[in-house]
Amino acid sequence: MRKYHHHTAKMAVKAAFIGRIASRMKCFEGYIAVVLTLLLNGCVDYSDTTQAVSTTIKLTVPTALTGTMALNGHTITLTNADGVKLTATTNAQGEATFANLVPDVYTVSAAWNLSFAEYSQATGDTQVNEGAVVSATLNNQLIDQSTTITLPTILAIKRSLVISKVFYAGNKDRNNRNSTAAQYIELYNQSDQPVDVAGLYIGLLETGSMPAYTLSNLHTAYNDSIVVCKQVFQIPTSTPHVVQSGGSVVITNSAVNHKLNIPLAQDLTTADYEAKDARGKTQNNPAVAALDLVYSNLPALSNMNFLAGGPNGVVIFKTTLHVQMFPKIYAFGKNNGMQYLAIPKRYVMDGVDILKYKPAGVDVATKRLNNDIDAGYGVVHAANGYNSEVLYRRVSRQTGGSGQRILQDTNNSSSDFGRSTTINIREYEE
């Protein structure tokens, strides 16, 4: 019996010991749980910034519409600062949802073509035979929570004549010296019919380090009705200049073969027009027709005054009015200093907004053109230029009625234009 009791006692002691250990383990587990909870709670503020969100982008129809237009089946694109693109397709209500989206700053864009029949149904206009493009862009849109974002669209008639290339960056010559002599603009006729470009105006937008007029200033002072130019040129009216379907017009400051001294430059001896340098500092080609100077805010400059690092913006327009008589205006809020020519926006056929490159990101607040002319912008990847990059309009998947290539024209230079150091004049594919 004593042996039994002794065994029982030992068992009781063991049980008590195990109980105490278990109790302490529970306390320890509770302590661990508390610590983990505190750690997790302490991380909430950080994890919130990277938690995926679900965002819906909703298209709204252009204000110019008087009829109906389908909103389904259109692609919405989100592009972050690294150029990574995400896409989603709209439903019948014009809504596209992006699930599991990483919070970030995005450019939100959409664009699609309307045929002549679709354009007529949407607007009641039966005079336009090239159709139209519907586009929309929101720059620097912070998306950090689940929400619905409205994306207003605008309507633009398809243009027969477009700005197809702008080379402003300049080059390095064989001795590694900076050169801007080979700068040029190229225009392209992507319609099915020949186009007479005689009398066409080319405007270079003002290029101050800060805009003479921000988009907000333009809205306040002119109700978004003008573009502000520092120079205006005109293709001579003395003789017709008919550009065939799929043909180009090259305009330069110096129509010579720049390849002889600059490996990555162009042979511009076949240029159509040359902005002659009245000061004689730029080599000109007497065999190439002169571009007429209409206005320059710096009277001593008669050639195209591009900035190698940007900004540079270009518009083309046509009117029978005397452009020399258009208002000359000072910068917003000033009554002296540099004067610019105010061009009514209703005459503008095409425009490309070109901004200055910054490694930290382009400042879209320096845009000069409203979204109805250019919802995006072009830029070369060099803060001071001289990297031989030309901005060129990409080729679309369409082919014209005359078999000509159709260049991309969604009213958004950010997507319509690419950069190249090898593409030649009058060519659009590398």
Tab-separated table of C-alpha atoms in Angstrom, residues 62-297:
chain	number	residue	atom	x	y	z
A	62	PRO	CA	-17.903	64.507	-75.364
A	63	THR	CA	-19.935	67.659	-74.782
A	64	ALA	CA	-20.141	68.240	-78.559
A	65	LEU	CA	-22.334	65.199	-79.055
A	66	THR	CA	-25.966	65.707	-79.969
A	67	GLY	CA	-26.648	62.082	-80.880
A	68	THR	CA	-25.598	58.714	-79.502
A	69	MET	CA	-22.254	56.969	-79.186
A	70	ALA	CA	-21.452	53.512	-77.837
A	71	LEU	CA	-19.254	53.493	-74.735
A	72	ASN	CA	-18.631	49.765	-74.527
A	73	GLY	CA	-15.593	47.883	-75.783
A	74	HIS	CA	-13.073	50.712	-75.383
A	75	THR	CA	-9.637	50.242	-73.822
A	76	ILE	CA	-8.668	52.283	-70.767
A	77	THR	CA	-4.929	52.453	-70.092
A	78	LEU	CA	-3.159	53.264	-66.822
A	79	THR	CA	0.531	54.159	-67.162
A	80	ASN	CA	2.835	54.727	-64.193
A	81	ALA	CA	6.031	56.786	-64.084
A	82	ASP	CA	8.108	53.749	-65.104
A	83	GLY	CA	6.068	53.321	-68.281
A	84	VAL	CA	4.310	50.171	-67.065
A	85	LYS	CA	0.866	49.950	-68.685
A	86	LEU	CA	-2.307	48.288	-67.397
A	87	THR	CA	-5.447	47.990	-69.526
A	88	ALA	CA	-9.110	47.203	-69.022
A	89	THR	CA	-12.136	47.254	-71.338
A	90	THR	CA	-15.292	49.290	-70.768
A	91	ASN	CA	-18.767	47.827	-70.370
A	92	ALA	CA	-22.001	49.248	-71.806
A	93	GLN	CA	-21.980	52.005	-69.176
A	94	GLY	CA	-18.474	53.070	-70.183
A	95	GLU	CA	-16.934	51.639	-67.009
A	96	ALA	CA	-13.679	49.691	-66.766
A	97	THR	CA	-12.548	48.203	-63.457
A	98	PHE	CA	-8.950	47.653	-62.380
A	99	ALA	CA	-8.833	45.121	-59.527
A	100	ASN	CA	-5.805	44.524	-57.272
A	101	LEU	CA	-4.262	47.811	-58.390
A	102	VAL	CA	-1.087	48.961	-56.647
A	103	PRO	CA	-1.565	52.530	-55.315
A	104	ASP	CA	0.492	54.915	-57.439
A	105	VAL	CA	0.354	58.003	-59.643
A	106	TYR	CA	-0.943	57.097	-63.093
A	107	THR	CA	-1.721	58.683	-66.434
A	108	VAL	CA	-5.225	57.556	-67.385
A	109	SER	CA	-5.983	57.518	-71.104
A	110	ALA	CA	-8.352	56.208	-73.734
A	111	ALA	CA	-8.787	56.764	-77.470
A	112	TRP	CA	-10.782	55.259	-80.308
A	113	ASN	CA	-11.774	56.105	-83.856
A	114	LEU	CA	-15.216	56.951	-85.180
A	115	SER	CA	-16.071	56.131	-88.765
A	116	PHE	CA	-17.878	58.698	-90.887
A	117	ALA	CA	-21.200	56.934	-90.152
A	118	GLU	CA	-20.515	56.803	-86.400
A	119	TYR	CA	-19.442	60.447	-86.356
A	120	SER	CA	-22.587	61.496	-88.228
A	121	GLN	CA	-24.783	59.526	-85.826
A	122	ALA	CA	-23.070	61.089	-82.826
A	123	THR	CA	-23.044	64.703	-84.033
A	124	GLY	CA	-25.528	65.057	-86.881
A	125	ASP	CA	-22.684	66.475	-89.011
A	126	THR	CA	-22.663	65.000	-92.523
A	127	GLN	CA	-19.862	67.188	-93.913
A	128	VAL	CA	-16.837	65.452	-92.372
A	129	ASN	CA	-15.689	62.521	-94.514
A	130	GLU	CA	-12.547	61.476	-92.627
A	131	GLY	CA	-14.341	60.469	-89.429
A	132	ALA	CA	-13.129	61.522	-85.996
A	133	VAL	CA	-11.225	60.403	-82.923
A	134	VAL	CA	-12.511	60.313	-79.344
A	135	SER	CA	-9.808	60.658	-76.700
A	136	ALA	CA	-9.344	61.307	-73.000
A	137	THR	CA	-6.385	61.827	-70.671
A	138	LEU	CA	-5.875	62.493	-66.973
A	139	ASN	CA	-2.243	63.251	-66.125
A	140	ASN	CA	-0.688	62.570	-62.706
A	141	GLN	CA	-3.803	60.946	-61.245
A	142	LEU	CA	-3.174	59.607	-57.728
A	143	ILE	CA	-5.030	56.328	-57.235
A	144	ASP	CA	-4.641	55.233	-53.621
A	145	GLN	CA	-8.101	54.034	-52.666
A	146	SER	CA	-10.998	52.100	-54.110
A	147	THR	CA	-13.093	54.654	-55.949
A	148	THR	CA	-14.666	55.635	-59.270
A	149	ILE	CA	-12.820	58.171	-61.423
A	150	THR	CA	-14.608	60.075	-64.175
A	151	LEU	CA	-12.704	60.318	-67.463
A	152	PRO	CA	-14.145	63.080	-69.696
A	153	THR	CA	-13.669	62.526	-73.423
A	154	ILE	CA	-13.206	65.024	-76.233
A	155	LEU	CA	-14.026	64.743	-79.918
A	156	ALA	CA	-11.649	65.786	-82.694
A	157	ILE	CA	-12.163	65.556	-86.433
A	158	LYS	CA	-9.535	63.406	-88.114
A	159	ARG	CA	-6.978	65.582	-89.827
A	160	SER	CA	-5.755	65.060	-93.337
A	161	LEU	CA	-2.472	66.840	-92.585
A	162	VAL	CA	-0.581	66.065	-89.368
A	163	ILE	CA	2.724	67.000	-87.778
A	164	SER	CA	4.643	63.771	-88.246
A	165	LYS	CA	8.148	64.579	-86.980
A	166	VAL	CA	9.840	67.238	-84.876
A	167	PHE	CA	13.623	67.201	-84.555
A	168	TYR	CA	14.761	69.880	-82.145
A	169	ALA	CA	17.255	68.106	-79.855
A	170	GLY	CA	20.321	68.709	-82.003
A	171	ASN	CA	23.405	66.540	-82.371
A	172	LYS	CA	27.035	66.077	-81.465
A	173	ASP	CA	29.326	66.521	-84.470
A	174	ARG	CA	32.457	64.463	-85.177
A	175	ASN	CA	34.422	66.700	-82.795
A	176	ASN	CA	31.794	66.244	-80.049
A	177	ARG	CA	30.589	69.820	-80.420
A	178	ASN	CA	26.921	70.738	-80.057
A	179	SER	CA	25.027	71.430	-83.276
A	180	THR	CA	21.419	72.494	-83.938
A	181	ALA	CA	21.830	73.099	-87.676
A	182	ALA	CA	19.920	69.949	-88.682
A	183	GLN	CA	16.664	70.737	-86.838
A	184	TYR	CA	13.526	70.143	-88.893
A	185	ILE	CA	9.751	69.627	-88.913
A	186	GLU	CA	7.941	67.123	-91.102
A	187	LEU	CA	4.263	67.115	-92.114
A	188	TYR	CA	2.357	64.142	-93.540
A	189	ASN	CA	-0.781	63.847	-95.678
A	190	GLN	CA	-2.615	60.775	-94.470
A	191	SER	CA	-5.891	61.489	-96.250
A	192	ASP	CA	-7.003	59.690	-99.402
A	193	GLN	CA	-6.826	62.908	-101.437
A	194	PRO	CA	-4.030	65.308	-102.456
A	195	VAL	CA	-3.670	68.374	-100.211
A	196	ASP	CA	-2.398	71.799	-101.276
A	197	VAL	CA	-0.229	73.112	-98.421
A	198	ALA	CA	0.409	76.534	-99.973
A	199	GLY	CA	-0.527	79.168	-97.413
A	200	LEU	CA	-0.277	76.797	-94.441
A	201	TYR	CA	1.001	78.425	-91.242
A	202	ILE	CA	3.464	76.847	-88.821
A	203	GLY	CA	3.496	78.246	-85.295
A	204	LEU	CA	6.168	77.660	-82.650
A	205	LEU	CA	4.760	77.974	-79.146
A	206	GLU	CA	6.365	80.242	-76.566
A	207	THR	CA	9.137	78.500	-74.639
A	208	GLY	CA	9.840	80.397	-71.431
A	209	SER	CA	11.279	78.460	-68.490
A	210	MET	CA	7.865	79.121	-66.988
A	211	PRO	CA	4.908	79.332	-69.379
A	212	ALA	CA	3.865	82.836	-70.387
A	213	TYR	CA	0.363	81.407	-69.957
A	214	THR	CA	-0.373	78.258	-68.013
A	215	LEU	CA	-3.473	76.362	-69.064
A	216	SER	CA	-5.225	77.909	-66.085
A	217	ASN	CA	-4.123	81.382	-67.228
A	218	LEU	CA	-5.419	80.697	-70.744
A	219	HIS	CA	-8.763	79.686	-69.314
A	220	THR	CA	-8.947	82.780	-67.113
A	221	ALA	CA	-7.837	85.305	-69.720
A	222	TYR	CA	-9.097	83.817	-72.993
A	223	ASN	CA	-11.558	81.070	-72.108
A	224	ASP	CA	-9.245	78.481	-73.711
A	225	SER	CA	-9.674	80.102	-77.138
A	226	ILE	CA	-6.051	80.766	-78.211
A	227	VAL	CA	-2.581	79.295	-78.464
A	228	VAL	CA	0.423	81.506	-77.713
A	229	CYS	CA	3.198	81.569	-80.346
A	230	LYS	CA	6.654	83.110	-80.285
A	231	GLN	CA	7.131	82.583	-84.031
A	232	VAL	CA	4.861	82.035	-87.016
A	233	PHE	CA	5.953	80.982	-90.508
A	234	GLN	CA	3.980	80.425	-93.694
A	235	ILE	CA	4.460	78.168	-96.698
A	236	PRO	CA	4.558	80.557	-99.680
A	237	THR	CA	1.309	81.192	-101.529
A	238	SER	CA	2.959	82.184	-104.812
A	239	THR	CA	2.591	78.685	-106.286
A	240	PRO	CA	0.505	75.644	-105.321
A	241	HIS	CA	2.269	72.857	-103.451
A	242	VAL	CA	0.194	69.720	-103.792
A	243	VAL	CA	1.149	66.867	-101.473
A	244	GLN	CA	-0.080	63.486	-102.631
A	245	SER	CA	-1.767	60.995	-100.339
A	246	GLY	CA	0.976	59.504	-98.147
A	247	GLY	CA	3.371	62.325	-99.036
A	248	SER	CA	5.459	64.495	-96.716
A	249	VAL	CA	6.694	68.071	-96.409
A	250	VAL	CA	10.093	68.695	-94.788
A	251	ILE	CA	10.871	72.127	-93.338
A	252	THR	CA	14.313	72.920	-91.929
A	253	ASN	CA	16.671	75.706	-90.921
A	254	SER	CA	19.507	74.363	-93.052
A	255	ALA	CA	18.831	72.254	-96.161
A	256	VAL	CA	22.295	70.746	-96.522
A	257	ASN	CA	23.791	67.281	-96.055
A	258	HIS	CA	24.546	67.286	-92.342
A	259	LYS	CA	25.726	63.667	-92.405
A	260	LEU	CA	29.095	64.835	-93.711
A	261	ASN	CA	30.015	66.246	-90.297
A	262	ILE	CA	27.374	64.758	-87.988
A	263	PRO	CA	27.015	60.957	-88.143
A	264	LEU	CA	23.479	60.815	-86.709
A	265	ALA	CA	22.118	63.837	-88.601
A	266	GLN	CA	20.029	63.845	-91.794
A	267	ASP	CA	20.791	64.738	-95.379
A	268	LEU	CA	18.332	67.625	-95.725
A	269	THR	CA	19.199	68.666	-99.274
A	270	THR	CA	15.781	67.351	-100.383
A	271	ALA	CA	13.868	69.515	-97.896
A	272	ASP	CA	10.886	71.381	-99.320
A	273	TYR	CA	11.378	74.645	-97.417
A	274	GLU	CA	14.090	76.383	-95.492
A	275	ALA	CA	13.724	79.072	-92.820
A	276	LYS	CA	16.490	81.319	-94.099
A	277	ASP	CA	18.851	82.886	-91.563
A	278	ALA	CA	18.914	86.632	-92.227
A	279	ARG	CA	21.981	86.962	-89.983
A	280	GLY	CA	23.978	84.558	-92.145
A	281	LYS	CA	25.051	82.399	-89.189
A	282	THR	CA	23.386	79.240	-90.518
A	283	GLN	CA	24.342	77.597	-93.800
A	284	ASN	CA	21.418	77.874	-96.200
A	285	ASN	CA	20.727	76.217	-99.536
A	286	PRO	CA	19.755	78.675	-102.306
A	287	ALA	CA	18.154	75.829	-104.274
A	288	VAL	CA	15.508	75.285	-101.566
A	289	ALA	CA	12.453	77.563	-101.346
A	290	ALA	CA	12.299	80.050	-98.490
A	291	LEU	CA	9.733	79.700	-95.733
A	292	ASP	CA	8.027	83.044	-95.159
A	293	LEU	CA	8.488	84.603	-91.714
A	294	VAL	CA	5.238	86.116	-90.439
A	295	TYR	CA	6.159	86.921	-86.836
A	296	SER	CA	9.094	86.495	-84.466
A	297	ASN	CA	9.157	87.739	-80.891
